[in-house]
Short mmCIF file of C-alpha atoms and ligand atoms in Angstrom, two decimals:
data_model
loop_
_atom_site.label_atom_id
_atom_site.label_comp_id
_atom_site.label_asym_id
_atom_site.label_seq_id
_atom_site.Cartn_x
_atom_site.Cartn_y
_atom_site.Cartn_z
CA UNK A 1 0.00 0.00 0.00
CA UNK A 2 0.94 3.40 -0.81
CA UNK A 3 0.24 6.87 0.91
CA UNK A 4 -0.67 10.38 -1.21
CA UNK A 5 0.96 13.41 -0.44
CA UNK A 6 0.53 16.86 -1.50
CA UNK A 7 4.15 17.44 -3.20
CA UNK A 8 3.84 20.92 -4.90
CA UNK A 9 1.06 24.00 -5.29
CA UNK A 10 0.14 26.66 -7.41
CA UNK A 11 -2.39 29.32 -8.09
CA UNK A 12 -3.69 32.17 -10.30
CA UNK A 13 -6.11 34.85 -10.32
CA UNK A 14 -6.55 37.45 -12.87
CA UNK A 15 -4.84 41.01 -13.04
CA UNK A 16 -8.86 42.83 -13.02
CA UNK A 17 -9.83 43.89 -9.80
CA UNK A 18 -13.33 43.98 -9.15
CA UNK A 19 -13.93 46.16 -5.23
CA UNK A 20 -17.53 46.73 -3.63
CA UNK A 21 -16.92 50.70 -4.15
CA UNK A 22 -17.09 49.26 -7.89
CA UNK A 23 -20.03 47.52 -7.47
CA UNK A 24 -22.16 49.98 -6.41
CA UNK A 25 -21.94 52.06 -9.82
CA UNK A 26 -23.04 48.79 -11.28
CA UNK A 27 -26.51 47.39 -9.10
CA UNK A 28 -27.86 48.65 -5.72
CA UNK A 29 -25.64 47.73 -2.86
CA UNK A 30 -22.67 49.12 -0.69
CA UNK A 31 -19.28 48.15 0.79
CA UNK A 32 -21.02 48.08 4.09
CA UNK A 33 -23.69 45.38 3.58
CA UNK A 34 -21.22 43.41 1.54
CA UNK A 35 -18.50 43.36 4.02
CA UNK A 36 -20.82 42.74 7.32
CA UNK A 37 -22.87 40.33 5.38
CA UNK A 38 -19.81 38.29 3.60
CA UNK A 39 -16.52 39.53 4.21
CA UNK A 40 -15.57 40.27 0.81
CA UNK A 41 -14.45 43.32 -0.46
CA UNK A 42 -13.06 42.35 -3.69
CA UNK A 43 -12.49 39.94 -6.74
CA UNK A 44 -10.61 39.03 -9.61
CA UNK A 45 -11.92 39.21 -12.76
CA UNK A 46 -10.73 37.33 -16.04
CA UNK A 47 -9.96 39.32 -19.09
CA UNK A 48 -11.98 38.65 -21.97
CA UNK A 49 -9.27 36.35 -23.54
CA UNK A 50 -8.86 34.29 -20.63
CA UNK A 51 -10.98 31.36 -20.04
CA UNK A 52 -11.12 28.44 -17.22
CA UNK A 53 -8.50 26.47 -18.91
CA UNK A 54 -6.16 29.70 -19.21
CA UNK A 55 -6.30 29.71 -15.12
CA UNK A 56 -5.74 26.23 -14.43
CA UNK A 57 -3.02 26.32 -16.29
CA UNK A 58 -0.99 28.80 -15.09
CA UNK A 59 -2.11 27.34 -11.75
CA UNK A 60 -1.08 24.17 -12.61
CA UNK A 61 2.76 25.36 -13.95
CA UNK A 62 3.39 26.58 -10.77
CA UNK A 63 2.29 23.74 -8.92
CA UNK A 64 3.98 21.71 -11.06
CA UNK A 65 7.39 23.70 -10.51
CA UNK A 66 7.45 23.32 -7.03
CA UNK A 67 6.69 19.92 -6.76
CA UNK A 68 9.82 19.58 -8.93
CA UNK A 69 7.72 17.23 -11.28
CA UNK A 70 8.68 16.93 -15.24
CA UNK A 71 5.78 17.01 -17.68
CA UNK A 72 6.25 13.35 -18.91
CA UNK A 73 5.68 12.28 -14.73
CA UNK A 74 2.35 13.70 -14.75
CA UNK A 75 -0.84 10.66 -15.17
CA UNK A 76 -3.63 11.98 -15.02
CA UNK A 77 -5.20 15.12 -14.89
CA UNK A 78 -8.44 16.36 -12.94
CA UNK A 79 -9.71 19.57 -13.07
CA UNK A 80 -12.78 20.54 -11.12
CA UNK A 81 -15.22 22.79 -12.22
CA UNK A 82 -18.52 24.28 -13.12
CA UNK A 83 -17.30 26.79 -15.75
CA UNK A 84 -15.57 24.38 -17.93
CA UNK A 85 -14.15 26.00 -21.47
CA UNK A 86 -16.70 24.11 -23.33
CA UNK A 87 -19.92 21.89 -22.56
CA UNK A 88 -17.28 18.99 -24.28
CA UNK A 89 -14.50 18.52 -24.11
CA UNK A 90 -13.35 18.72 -20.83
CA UNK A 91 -11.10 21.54 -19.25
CA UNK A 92 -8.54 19.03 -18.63
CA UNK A 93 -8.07 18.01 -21.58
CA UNK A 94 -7.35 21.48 -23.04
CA UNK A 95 -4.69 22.04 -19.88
CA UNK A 96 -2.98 18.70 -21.13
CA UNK A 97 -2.48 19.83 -23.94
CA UNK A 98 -1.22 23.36 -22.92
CA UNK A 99 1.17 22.00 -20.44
CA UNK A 100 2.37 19.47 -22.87
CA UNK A 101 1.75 16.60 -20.53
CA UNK A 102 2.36 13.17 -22.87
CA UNK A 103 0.93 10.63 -20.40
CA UNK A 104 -2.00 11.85 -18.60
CA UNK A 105 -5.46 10.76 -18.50
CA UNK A 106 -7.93 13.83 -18.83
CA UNK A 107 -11.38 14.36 -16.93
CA UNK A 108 -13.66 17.18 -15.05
CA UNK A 109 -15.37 16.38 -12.37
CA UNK A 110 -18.77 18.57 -11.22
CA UNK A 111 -19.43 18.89 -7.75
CA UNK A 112 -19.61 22.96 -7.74
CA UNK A 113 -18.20 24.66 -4.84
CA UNK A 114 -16.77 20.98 -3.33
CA UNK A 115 -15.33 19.79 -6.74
CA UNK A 116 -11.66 20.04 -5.58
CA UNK A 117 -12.31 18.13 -2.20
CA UNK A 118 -13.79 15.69 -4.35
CA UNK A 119 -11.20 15.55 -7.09
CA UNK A 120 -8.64 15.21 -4.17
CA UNK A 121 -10.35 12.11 -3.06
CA UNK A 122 -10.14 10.50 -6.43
CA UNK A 123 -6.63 11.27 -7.02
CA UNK A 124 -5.64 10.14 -3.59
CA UNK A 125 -7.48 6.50 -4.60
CA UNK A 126 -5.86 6.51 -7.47
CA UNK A 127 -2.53 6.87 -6.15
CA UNK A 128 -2.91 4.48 -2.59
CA UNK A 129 -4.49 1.95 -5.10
CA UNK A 130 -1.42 2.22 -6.98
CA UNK A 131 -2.82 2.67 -10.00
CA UNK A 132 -0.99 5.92 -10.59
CA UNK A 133 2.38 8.46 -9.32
CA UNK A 134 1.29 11.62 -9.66
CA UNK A 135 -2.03 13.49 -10.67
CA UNK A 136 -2.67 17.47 -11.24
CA UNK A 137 -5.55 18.09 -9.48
CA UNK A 138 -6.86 21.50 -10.53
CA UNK A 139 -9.86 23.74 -9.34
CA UNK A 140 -10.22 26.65 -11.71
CA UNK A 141 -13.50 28.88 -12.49
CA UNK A 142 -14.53 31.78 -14.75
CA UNK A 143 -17.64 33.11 -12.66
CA UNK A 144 -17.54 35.80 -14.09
CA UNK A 145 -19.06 34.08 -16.98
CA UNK A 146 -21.95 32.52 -15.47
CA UNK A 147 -23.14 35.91 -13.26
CA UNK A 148 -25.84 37.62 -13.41
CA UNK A 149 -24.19 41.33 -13.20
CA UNK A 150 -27.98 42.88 -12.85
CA UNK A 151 -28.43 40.52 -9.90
CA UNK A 152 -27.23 42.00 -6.45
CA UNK A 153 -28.04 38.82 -4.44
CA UNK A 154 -25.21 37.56 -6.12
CA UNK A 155 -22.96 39.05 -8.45
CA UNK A 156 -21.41 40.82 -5.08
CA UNK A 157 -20.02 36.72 -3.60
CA UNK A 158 -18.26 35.71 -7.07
CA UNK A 159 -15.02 35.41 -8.54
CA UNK A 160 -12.28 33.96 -11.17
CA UNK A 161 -9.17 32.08 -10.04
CA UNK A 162 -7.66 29.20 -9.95
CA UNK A 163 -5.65 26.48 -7.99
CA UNK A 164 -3.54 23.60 -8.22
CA UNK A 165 -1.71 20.10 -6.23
CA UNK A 166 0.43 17.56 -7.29
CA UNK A 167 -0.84 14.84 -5.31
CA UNK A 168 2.03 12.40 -5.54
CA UNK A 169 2.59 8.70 -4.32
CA UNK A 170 4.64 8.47 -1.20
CA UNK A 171 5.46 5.25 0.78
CA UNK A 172 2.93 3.84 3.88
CA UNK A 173 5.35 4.76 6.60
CA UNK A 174 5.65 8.43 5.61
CA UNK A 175 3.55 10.49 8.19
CA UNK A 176 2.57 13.07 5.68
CA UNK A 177 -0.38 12.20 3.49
CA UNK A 178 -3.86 12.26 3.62
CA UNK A 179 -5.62 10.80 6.14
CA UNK A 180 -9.18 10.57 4.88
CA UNK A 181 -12.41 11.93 3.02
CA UNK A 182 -16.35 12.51 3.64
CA UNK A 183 -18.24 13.77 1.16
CA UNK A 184 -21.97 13.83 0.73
CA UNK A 185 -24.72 15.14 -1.73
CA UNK A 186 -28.36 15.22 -1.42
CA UNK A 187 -29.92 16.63 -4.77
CA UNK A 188 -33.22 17.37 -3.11
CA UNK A 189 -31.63 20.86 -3.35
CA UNK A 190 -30.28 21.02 -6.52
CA UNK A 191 -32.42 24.14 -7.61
CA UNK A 192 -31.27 26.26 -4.62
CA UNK A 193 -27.80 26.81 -6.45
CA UNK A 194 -28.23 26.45 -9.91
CA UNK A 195 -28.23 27.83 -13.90
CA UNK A 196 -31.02 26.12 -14.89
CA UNK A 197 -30.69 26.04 -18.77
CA UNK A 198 -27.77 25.20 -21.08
CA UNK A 199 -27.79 22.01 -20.61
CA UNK A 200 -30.05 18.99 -22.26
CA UNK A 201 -32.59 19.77 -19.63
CA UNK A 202 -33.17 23.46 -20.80
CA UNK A 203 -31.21 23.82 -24.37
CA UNK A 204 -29.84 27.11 -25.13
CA UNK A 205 -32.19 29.17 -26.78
CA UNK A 206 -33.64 32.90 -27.74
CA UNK A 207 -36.29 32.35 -24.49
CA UNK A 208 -33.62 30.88 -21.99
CA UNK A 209 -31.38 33.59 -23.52
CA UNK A 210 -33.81 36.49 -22.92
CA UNK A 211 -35.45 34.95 -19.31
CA UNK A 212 -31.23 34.91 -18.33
CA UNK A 213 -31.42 31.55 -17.08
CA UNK A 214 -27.84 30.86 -18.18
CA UNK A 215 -26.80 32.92 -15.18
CA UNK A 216 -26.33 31.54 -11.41
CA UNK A 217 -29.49 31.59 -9.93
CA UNK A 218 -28.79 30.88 -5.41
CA UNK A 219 -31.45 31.45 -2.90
CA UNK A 220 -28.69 32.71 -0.34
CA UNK A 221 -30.75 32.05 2.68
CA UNK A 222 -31.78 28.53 2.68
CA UNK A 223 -28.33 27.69 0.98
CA UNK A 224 -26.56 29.58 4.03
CA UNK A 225 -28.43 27.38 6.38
CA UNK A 226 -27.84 24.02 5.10
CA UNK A 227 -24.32 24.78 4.31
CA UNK A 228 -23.09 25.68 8.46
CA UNK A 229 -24.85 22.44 9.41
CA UNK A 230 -23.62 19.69 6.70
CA UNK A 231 -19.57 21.72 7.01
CA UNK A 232 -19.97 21.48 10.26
CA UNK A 233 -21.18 18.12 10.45
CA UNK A 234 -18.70 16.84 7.46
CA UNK A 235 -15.55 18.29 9.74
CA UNK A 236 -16.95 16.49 13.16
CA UNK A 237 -17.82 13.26 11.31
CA UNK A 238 -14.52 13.23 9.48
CA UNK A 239 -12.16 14.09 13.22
CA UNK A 240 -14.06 11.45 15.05
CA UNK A 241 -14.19 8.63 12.58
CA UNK A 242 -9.79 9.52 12.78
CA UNK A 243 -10.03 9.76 16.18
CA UNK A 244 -8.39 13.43 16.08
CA UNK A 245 -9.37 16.41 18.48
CA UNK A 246 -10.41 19.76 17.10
CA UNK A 247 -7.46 20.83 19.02
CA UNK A 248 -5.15 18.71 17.31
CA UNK A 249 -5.64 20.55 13.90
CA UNK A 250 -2.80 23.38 13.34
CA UNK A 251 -5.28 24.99 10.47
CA UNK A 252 -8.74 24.62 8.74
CA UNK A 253 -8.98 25.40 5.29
CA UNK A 254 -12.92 26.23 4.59
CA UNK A 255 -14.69 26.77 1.47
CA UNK A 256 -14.74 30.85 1.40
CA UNK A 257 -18.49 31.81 0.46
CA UNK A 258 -19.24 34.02 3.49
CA UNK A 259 -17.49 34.82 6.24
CA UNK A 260 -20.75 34.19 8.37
CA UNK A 261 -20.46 30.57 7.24
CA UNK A 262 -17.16 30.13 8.20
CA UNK A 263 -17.34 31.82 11.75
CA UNK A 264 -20.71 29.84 12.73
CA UNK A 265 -18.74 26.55 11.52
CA UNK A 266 -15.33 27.21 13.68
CA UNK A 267 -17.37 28.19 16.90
CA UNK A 268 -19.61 25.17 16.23
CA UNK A 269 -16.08 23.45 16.36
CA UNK A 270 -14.93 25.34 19.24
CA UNK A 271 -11.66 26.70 16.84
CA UNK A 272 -10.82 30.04 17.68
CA UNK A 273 -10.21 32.48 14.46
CA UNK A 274 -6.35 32.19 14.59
CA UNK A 275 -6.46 28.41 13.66
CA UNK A 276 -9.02 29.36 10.28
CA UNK A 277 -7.61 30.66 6.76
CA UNK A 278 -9.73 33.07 5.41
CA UNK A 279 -8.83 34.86 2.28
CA UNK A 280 -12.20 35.51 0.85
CA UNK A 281 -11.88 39.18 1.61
CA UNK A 282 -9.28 39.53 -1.70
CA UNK A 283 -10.83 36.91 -3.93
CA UNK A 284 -14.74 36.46 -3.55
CA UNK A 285 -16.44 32.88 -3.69
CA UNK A 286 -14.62 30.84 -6.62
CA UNK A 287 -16.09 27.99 -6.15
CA UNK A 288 -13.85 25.03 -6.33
CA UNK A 289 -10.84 26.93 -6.43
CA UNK A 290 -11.24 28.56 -3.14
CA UNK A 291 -9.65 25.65 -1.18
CA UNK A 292 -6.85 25.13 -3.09
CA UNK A 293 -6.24 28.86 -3.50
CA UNK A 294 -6.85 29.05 0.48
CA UNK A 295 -4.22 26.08 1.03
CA UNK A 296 -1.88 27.86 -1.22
CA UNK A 297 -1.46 31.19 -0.04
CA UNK A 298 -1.27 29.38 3.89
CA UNK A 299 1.57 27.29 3.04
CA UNK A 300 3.16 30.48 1.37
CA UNK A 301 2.38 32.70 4.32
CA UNK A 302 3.96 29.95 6.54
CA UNK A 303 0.56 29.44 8.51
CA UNK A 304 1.02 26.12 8.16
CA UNK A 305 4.58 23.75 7.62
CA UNK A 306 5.47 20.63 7.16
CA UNK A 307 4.21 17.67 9.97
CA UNK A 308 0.79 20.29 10.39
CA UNK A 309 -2.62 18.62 10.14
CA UNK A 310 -4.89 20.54 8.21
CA UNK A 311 -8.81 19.90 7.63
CA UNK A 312 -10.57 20.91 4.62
CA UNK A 313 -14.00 21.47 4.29
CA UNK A 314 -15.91 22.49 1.79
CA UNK A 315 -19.99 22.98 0.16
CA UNK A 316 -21.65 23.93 -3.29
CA UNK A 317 -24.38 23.17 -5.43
CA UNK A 318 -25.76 19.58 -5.97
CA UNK A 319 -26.11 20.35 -2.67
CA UNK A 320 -22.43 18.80 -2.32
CA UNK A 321 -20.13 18.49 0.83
CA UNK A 322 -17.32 17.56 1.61
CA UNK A 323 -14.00 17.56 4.47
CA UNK A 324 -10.28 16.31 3.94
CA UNK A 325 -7.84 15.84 6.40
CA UNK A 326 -4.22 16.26 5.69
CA UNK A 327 -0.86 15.79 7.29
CA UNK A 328 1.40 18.36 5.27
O1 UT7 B 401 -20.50 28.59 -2.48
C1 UT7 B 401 -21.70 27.88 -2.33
C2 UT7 B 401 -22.35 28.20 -1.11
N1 UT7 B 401 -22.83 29.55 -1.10
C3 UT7 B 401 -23.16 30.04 0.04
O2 UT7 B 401 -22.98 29.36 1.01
C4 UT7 B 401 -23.79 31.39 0.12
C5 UT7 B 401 -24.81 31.37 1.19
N2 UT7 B 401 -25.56 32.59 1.39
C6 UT7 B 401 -25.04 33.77 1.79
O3 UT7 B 401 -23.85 33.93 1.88
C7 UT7 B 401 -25.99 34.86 2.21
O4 UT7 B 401 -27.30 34.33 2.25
C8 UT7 B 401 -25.97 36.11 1.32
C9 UT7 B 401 -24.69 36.87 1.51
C10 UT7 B 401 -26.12 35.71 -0.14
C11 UT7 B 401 -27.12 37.05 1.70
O5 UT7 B 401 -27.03 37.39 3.06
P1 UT7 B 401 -28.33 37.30 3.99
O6 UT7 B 401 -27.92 37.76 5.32
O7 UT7 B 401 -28.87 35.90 3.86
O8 UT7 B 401 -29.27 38.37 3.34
P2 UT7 B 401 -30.74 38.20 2.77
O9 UT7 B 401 -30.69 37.42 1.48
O10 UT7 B 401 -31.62 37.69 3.85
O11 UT7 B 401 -31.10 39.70 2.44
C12 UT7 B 401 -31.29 40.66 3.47
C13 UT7 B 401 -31.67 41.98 2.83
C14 UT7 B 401 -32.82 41.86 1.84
O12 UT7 B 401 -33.64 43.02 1.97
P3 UT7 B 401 -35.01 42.96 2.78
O13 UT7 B 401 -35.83 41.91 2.13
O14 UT7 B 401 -34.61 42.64 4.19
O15 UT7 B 401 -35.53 44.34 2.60
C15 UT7 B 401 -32.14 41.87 0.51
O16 UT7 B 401 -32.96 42.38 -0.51
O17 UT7 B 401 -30.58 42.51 2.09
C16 UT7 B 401 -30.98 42.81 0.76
N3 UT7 B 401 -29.87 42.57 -0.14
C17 UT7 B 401 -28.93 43.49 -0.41
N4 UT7 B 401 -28.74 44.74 0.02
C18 UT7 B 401 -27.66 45.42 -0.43
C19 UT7 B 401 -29.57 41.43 -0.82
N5 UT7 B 401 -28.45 41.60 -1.52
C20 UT7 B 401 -28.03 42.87 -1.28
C21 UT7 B 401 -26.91 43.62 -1.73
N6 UT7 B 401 -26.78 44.88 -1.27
N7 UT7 B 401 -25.98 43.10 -2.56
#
């Protein structure tokens, strides 16, 4: 049996800065409710010739470079994402080919805001199985693309950017690694968080066009709710079933929607505020690449080094959930 580790990381966001003071020329809102009702106060914004696969990409170079990994070691590549390039082919496939990668598999994996938890937990099976050395795992979005700028209830959470791991094989005995996964979905809720047409439910078309149901559509409230209990509930399940104290973890990395959300989940926890990475104030909500963006910039600040056990934890549309632990 082998172990997965995380060996290298990268990320990206674009130049554009998007602040509240900007959004308040564009719909009717203000710094102050956006700040004491999320925490943000601005985003990144891809330029018009950038696209998902442009992020992950640079993302995944840089992850790639400090995991000291050649293009040719690379087997598989996941990227995950809900603002994919195309409908088909898959984002992952277009980053193969921009990295040059000669090896690797290619897929996308949807699970919204908890993709990269959940591409994380494939690449570390692949890897313990031994079915493979070393896998990009990617989360990358353009929501810029997919927001509704007329809409204040949400065009003030959402952002571009991108992030990346190497998860890479490791022996048994190493005490880095992950330790384990739990995820969960119940699509009860799917039309909570949502674009409701472009796909083969709703086909693109003049009316879906005009009624802007290409957009993210999010009833913030009832989303809010479920998302403190099932984070909370993913991170408790995940610590006991490991048999690990709260106090035992050095950082938690949380999906960054809303300040709110994370606050309610690290009290719930009893972790006090020095022991939780927020970043969401500079980047906004980008979906999956908020944890791996989140991770990055806390290994980089030196929040967290190596031997540190670090719990990720993370929720999104589906509804999806989903919590990592992680000894760096
Ligand atoms: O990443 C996936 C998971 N996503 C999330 O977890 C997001 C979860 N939801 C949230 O973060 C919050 O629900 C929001 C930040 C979206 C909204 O905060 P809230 O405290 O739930 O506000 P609300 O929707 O209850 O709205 C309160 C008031 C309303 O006015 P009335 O009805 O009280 O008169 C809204 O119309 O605030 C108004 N409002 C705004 N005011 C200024 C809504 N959006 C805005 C805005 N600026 N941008």
């Amino acid at each position: 049996m082998y172990k997965a580790i995380i060996k290298g990381m990268g990320m990206y966001v674009p130049e554009k800065v998007l602040t509240n003071h900007d959004l308040e020329k564009m719909v009717e809102t203000n710094d102050e409710w956006i700040t004491t009702r999320t925490g943000i106060k601005e985003r990144r914004i891809a330029a018009p010739n950038e696209s998902t696969s442009d992020l992950a990409t640079r993302a995944a170079r840089q992850a790639m470079e400090k995991a000291g990994v050649k293009p040719e070691d690379i087997d598989m590549v996941i990227v995950a994402t809900i603002t994919p390039d195309y409908i088909f082919p898959a984002t992952a496939a277009l980053v193969q080919n921009a990295l040059g990668l000669p090896h690797a598999g290619t897929v996308d994996i949807e699970a919204a805001c908890s993709g990269f938890i959940y591409a994380l937990s494939m690449a570390n099976a692949y890897v313990v199985s031994g079915m493979y050395k070393n896998i990009l795992v990617i989360g990358a979005e353009t929501l810029s693309r997919i927001t509704d700028w007329t809409d204040r209830t949400t065009c003030i959470l959402f952002g571009d950017g991108a992030g990346a791991a190497v998860v890479s094989r490791t022996e048994a005995t190493d005490t880095s690694g992950f330790i384990g996964f739990s995820l969960g979905g119940d699509g009860s809720y799917a039309d909570l968080l949502w674009v409701p047409a472009g796909g083969s439910k709703n086909p693109a078309s003049h009316e879906t066009v005009d009624n802007r149901l290409h957009y993210m559509k999010m009833n913030g409230n009832a989303t809010f709710k479920v998302a403190v209990r099932t984070m909370a509930e993913a991170l408790e399940s995940i610590l006991k079933e490991h048999h690990i104290d709260p106090g035992e973890v050095k950082l938690i990395v949380p999906h960054q929607a809303n300040l709110r959300i994370i606050s309610a989940i690290a009290e719930r926890l009893g972790i006090g505020e020095e022991r939780v990475m927020v970043n969401l104030q500079k980047y906004g909500n980008t979906s999956s690449a908020t944890i791996p963006m989140a991770l990055y910039e806390a290994i980089e600040e030196g929040r967290v080094k190596k031997g540190d056990l670090v719990a990720m934890v993370a929720f999104g549309g589906g509804f999806t959930w989903g919590a990592g632990l992680l000894r760096l």
